[in-house]
Short mmCIF file of C-alpha atoms in Angstrom, two decimals:
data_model
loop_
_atom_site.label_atom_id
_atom_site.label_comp_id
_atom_site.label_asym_id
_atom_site.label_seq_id
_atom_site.Cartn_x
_atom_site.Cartn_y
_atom_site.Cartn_z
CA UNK A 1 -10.59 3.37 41.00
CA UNK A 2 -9.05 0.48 42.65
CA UNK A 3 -5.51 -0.37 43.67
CA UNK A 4 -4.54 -3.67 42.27
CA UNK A 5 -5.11 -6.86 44.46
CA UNK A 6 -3.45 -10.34 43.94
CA UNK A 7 -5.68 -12.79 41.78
CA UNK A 8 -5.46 -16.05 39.97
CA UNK A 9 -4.89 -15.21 36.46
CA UNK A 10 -6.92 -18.22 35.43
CA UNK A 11 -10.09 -16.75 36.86
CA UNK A 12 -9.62 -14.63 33.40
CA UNK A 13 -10.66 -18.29 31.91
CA UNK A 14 -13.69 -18.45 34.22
CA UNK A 15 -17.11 -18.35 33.15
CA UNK A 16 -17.73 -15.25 33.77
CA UNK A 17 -21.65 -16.10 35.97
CA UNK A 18 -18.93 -17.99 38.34
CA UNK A 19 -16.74 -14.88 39.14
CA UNK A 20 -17.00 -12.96 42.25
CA UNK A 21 -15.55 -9.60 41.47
CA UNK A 22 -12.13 -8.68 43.77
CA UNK A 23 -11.12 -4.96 44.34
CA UNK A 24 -7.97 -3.68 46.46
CA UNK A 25 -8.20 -0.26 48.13
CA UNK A 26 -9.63 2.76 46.89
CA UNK A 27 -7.18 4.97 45.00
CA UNK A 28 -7.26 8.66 44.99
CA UNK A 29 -8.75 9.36 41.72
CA UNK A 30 -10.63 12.79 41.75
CA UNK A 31 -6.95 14.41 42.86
CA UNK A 32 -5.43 12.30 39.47
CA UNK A 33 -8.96 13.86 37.05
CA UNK A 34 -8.43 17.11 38.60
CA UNK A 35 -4.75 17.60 37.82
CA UNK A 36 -5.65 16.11 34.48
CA UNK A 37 -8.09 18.78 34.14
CA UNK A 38 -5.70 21.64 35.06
CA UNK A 39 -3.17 20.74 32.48
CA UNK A 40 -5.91 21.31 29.49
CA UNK A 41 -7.35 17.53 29.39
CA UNK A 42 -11.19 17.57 28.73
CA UNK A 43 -12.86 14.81 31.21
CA UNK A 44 -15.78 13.51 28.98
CA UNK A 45 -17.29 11.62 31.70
CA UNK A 46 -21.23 11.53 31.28
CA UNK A 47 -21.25 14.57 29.43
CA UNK A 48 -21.35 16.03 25.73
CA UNK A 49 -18.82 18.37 23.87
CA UNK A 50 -18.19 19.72 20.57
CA UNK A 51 -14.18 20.29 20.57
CA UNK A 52 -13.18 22.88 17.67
CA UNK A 53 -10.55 21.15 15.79
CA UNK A 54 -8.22 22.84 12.54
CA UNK A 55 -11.91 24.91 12.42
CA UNK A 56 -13.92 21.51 12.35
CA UNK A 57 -16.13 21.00 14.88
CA UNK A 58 -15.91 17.59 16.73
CA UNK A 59 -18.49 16.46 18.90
CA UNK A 60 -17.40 14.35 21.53
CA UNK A 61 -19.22 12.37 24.68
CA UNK A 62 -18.54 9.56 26.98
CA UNK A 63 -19.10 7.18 29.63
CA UNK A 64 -17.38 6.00 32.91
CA UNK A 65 -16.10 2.48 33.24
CA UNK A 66 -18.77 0.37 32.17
CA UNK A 67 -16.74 -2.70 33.19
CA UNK A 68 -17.23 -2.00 36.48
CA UNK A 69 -20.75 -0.33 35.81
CA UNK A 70 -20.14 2.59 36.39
CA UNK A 71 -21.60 3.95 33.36
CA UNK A 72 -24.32 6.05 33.27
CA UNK A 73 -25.17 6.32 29.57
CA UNK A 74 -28.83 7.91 29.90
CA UNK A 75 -26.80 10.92 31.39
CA UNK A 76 -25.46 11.69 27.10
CA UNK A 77 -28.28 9.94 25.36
CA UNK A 78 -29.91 11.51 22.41
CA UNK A 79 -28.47 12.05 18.72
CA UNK A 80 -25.38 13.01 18.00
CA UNK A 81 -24.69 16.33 16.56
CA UNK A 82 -24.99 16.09 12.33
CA UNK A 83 -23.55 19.05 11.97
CA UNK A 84 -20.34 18.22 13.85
CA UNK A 85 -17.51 16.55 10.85
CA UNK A 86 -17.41 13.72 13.61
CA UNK A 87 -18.87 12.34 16.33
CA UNK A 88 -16.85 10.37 18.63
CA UNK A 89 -17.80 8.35 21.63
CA UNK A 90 -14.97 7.62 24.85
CA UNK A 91 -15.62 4.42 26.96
CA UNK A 92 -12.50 2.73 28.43
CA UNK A 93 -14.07 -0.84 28.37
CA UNK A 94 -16.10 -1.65 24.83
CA UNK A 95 -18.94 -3.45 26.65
CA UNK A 96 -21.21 -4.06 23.58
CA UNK A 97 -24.61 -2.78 25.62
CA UNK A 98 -22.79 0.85 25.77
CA UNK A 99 -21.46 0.50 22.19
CA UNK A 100 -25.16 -0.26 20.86
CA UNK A 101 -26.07 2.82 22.76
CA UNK A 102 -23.80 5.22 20.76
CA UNK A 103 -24.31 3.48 17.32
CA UNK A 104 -28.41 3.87 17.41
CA UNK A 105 -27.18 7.79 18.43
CA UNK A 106 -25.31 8.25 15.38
CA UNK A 107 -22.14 8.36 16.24
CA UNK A 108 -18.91 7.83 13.76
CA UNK A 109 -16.44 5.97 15.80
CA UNK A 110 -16.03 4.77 19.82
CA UNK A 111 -11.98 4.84 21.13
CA UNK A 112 -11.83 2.18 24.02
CA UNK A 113 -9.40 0.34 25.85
CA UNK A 114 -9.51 -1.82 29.09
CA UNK A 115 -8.34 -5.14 27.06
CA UNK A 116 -4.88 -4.61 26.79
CA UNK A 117 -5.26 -6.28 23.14
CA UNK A 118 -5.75 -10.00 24.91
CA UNK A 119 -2.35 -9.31 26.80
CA UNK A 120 -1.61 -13.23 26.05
CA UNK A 121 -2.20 -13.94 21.99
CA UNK A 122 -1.87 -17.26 20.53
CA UNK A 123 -0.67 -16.94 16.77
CA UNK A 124 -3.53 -18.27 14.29
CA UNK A 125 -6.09 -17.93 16.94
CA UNK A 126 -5.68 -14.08 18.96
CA UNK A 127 -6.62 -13.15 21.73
CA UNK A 128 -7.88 -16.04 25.08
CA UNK A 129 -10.07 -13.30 26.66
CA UNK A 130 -10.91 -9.75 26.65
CA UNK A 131 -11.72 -9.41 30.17
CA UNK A 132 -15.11 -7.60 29.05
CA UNK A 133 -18.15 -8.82 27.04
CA UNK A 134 -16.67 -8.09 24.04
CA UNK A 135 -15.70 -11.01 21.67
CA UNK A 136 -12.28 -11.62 21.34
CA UNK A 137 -11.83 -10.94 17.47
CA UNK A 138 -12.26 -7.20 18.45
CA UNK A 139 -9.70 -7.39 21.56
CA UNK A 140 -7.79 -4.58 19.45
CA UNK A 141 -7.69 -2.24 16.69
CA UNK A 142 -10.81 -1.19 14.10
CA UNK A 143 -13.49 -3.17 13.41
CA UNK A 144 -17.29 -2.30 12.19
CA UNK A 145 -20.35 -2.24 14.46
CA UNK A 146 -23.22 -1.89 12.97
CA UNK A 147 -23.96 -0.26 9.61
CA UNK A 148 -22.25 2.91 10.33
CA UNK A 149 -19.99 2.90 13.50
CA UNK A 150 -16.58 2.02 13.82
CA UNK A 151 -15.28 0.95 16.89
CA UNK A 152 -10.95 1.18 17.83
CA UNK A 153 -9.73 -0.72 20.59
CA UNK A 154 -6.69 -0.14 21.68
CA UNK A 155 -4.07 -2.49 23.24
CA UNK A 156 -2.21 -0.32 25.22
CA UNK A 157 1.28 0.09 27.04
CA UNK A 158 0.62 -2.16 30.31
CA UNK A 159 -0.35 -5.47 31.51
CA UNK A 160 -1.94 -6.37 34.29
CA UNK A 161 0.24 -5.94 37.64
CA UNK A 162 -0.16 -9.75 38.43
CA UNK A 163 0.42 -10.85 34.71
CA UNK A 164 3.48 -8.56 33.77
CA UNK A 165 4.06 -9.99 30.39
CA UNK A 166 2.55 -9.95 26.85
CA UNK A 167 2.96 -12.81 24.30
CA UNK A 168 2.36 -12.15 20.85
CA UNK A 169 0.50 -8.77 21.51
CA UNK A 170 3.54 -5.82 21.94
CA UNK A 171 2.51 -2.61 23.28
CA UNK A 172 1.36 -0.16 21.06
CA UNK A 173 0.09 3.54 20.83
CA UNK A 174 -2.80 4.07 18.40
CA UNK A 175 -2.47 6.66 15.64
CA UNK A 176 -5.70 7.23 13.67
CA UNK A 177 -6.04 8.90 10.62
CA UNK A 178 -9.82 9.95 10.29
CA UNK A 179 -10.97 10.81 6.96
CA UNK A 180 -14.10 11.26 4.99
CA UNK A 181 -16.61 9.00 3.61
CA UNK A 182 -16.31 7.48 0.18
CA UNK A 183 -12.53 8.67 -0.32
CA UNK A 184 -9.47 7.04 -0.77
CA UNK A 185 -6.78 6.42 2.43
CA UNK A 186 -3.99 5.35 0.06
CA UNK A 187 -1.83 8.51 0.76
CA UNK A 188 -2.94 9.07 4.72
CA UNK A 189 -1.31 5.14 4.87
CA UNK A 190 1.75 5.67 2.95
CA UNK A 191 2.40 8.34 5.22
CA UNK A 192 2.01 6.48 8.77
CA UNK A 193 4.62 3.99 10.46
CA UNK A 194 3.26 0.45 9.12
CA UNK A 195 2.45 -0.66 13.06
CA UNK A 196 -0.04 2.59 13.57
CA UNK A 197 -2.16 2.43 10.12
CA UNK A 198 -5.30 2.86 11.28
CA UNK A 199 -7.67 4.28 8.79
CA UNK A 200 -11.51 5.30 9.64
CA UNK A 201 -14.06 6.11 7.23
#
């Protein structure tokens, strides 16, 4: 939404009551959605979908950037489709408040982004910050939330413009293998490059 402004990367370290939030200029980005739109991308902002998939039906929904709270989950809220074979939430930044929002509707699994996997990782320890609410042992990949949600986090390709390096956290693209519920992933992982096994239940 914003174009990117100079900052002091230690203000990542700050506290975050003590942080008075910087923005550069406004960037063009209904022309960038709708040219995303008219190459076949569905925008999933503040609404609900069921995507027909290999003759599965997915049912999809998401929020806008709830980093910069922008979000507007009351706009999808209600259960999640049981009849879909999954449902899957889309928010780019995992704030927990919107994550506890699509596990009490039901849904299987939330794809996010926003942390760029820590960006800076010390070895033995992970990631400093995730520059979100989100605790830092789920800056990237899967992890559980709650009973029956999985969240995925990925780390990305970039860095932030004023930061342009990663240490200890390379750039990745995330390749999930989805399968059901009480069976074995054994031969979906033998079958994916070791640095995209991903496997969600």
């Amino acid at each position: 939404y914003y174009a990117p402004k100079p900052k002091n990367p230690a203000r990542y370290l700050m506290p975050k009551g003590k942080k008075k939030r910087i923005h550069g200029e406004h960037l063009p980005w209904r022309d960038l959605r709708a040219a995303f739109v008219e190459h076949g991308w569905d925008d999933l902002t503040h609404v609900r979908r069921t995507i027909e998939v290999a003759d599965q039906y997915v049912f999809t929904a998401g929020v806008d950037d709830a980093h910069l709270r922008r979000d507007r989950y009351a706009d999808i809220a209600g259960p999640a489709d049981r009849g879909a074979a999954v449902r899957i939430g889309v928010t780019h930044s995992p704030e927990p408040r919107v994550l506890d929002e699509f596990a009490g509707d039901g849904y299987d699994l939330v794809l996010a982004g926003h942390t760029h996997g820590g960006q800076l990782r010390v070895p033995g320890y992970g990631a400093l910050v995730t520059n979100c609410e989100l605790d830092r042992t789920r800056a990237r990949g899967a992890s559980r939330w709650g009973a029956q949600m999985w969240l995925h986090v990925s780390a990305g390709l970039g860095t932030s413009p004023y930061a342009p390096a990663r240490f200890a956290c390379p750039p990745e693209a995330s390749l999930l293998t989805l399968v059901p519920r009480g069976t074995t992933s054994d031969n979906h992982r033998k079958a994916a490059p070791r640095k995209a096994r991903n496997t969600v239940r």
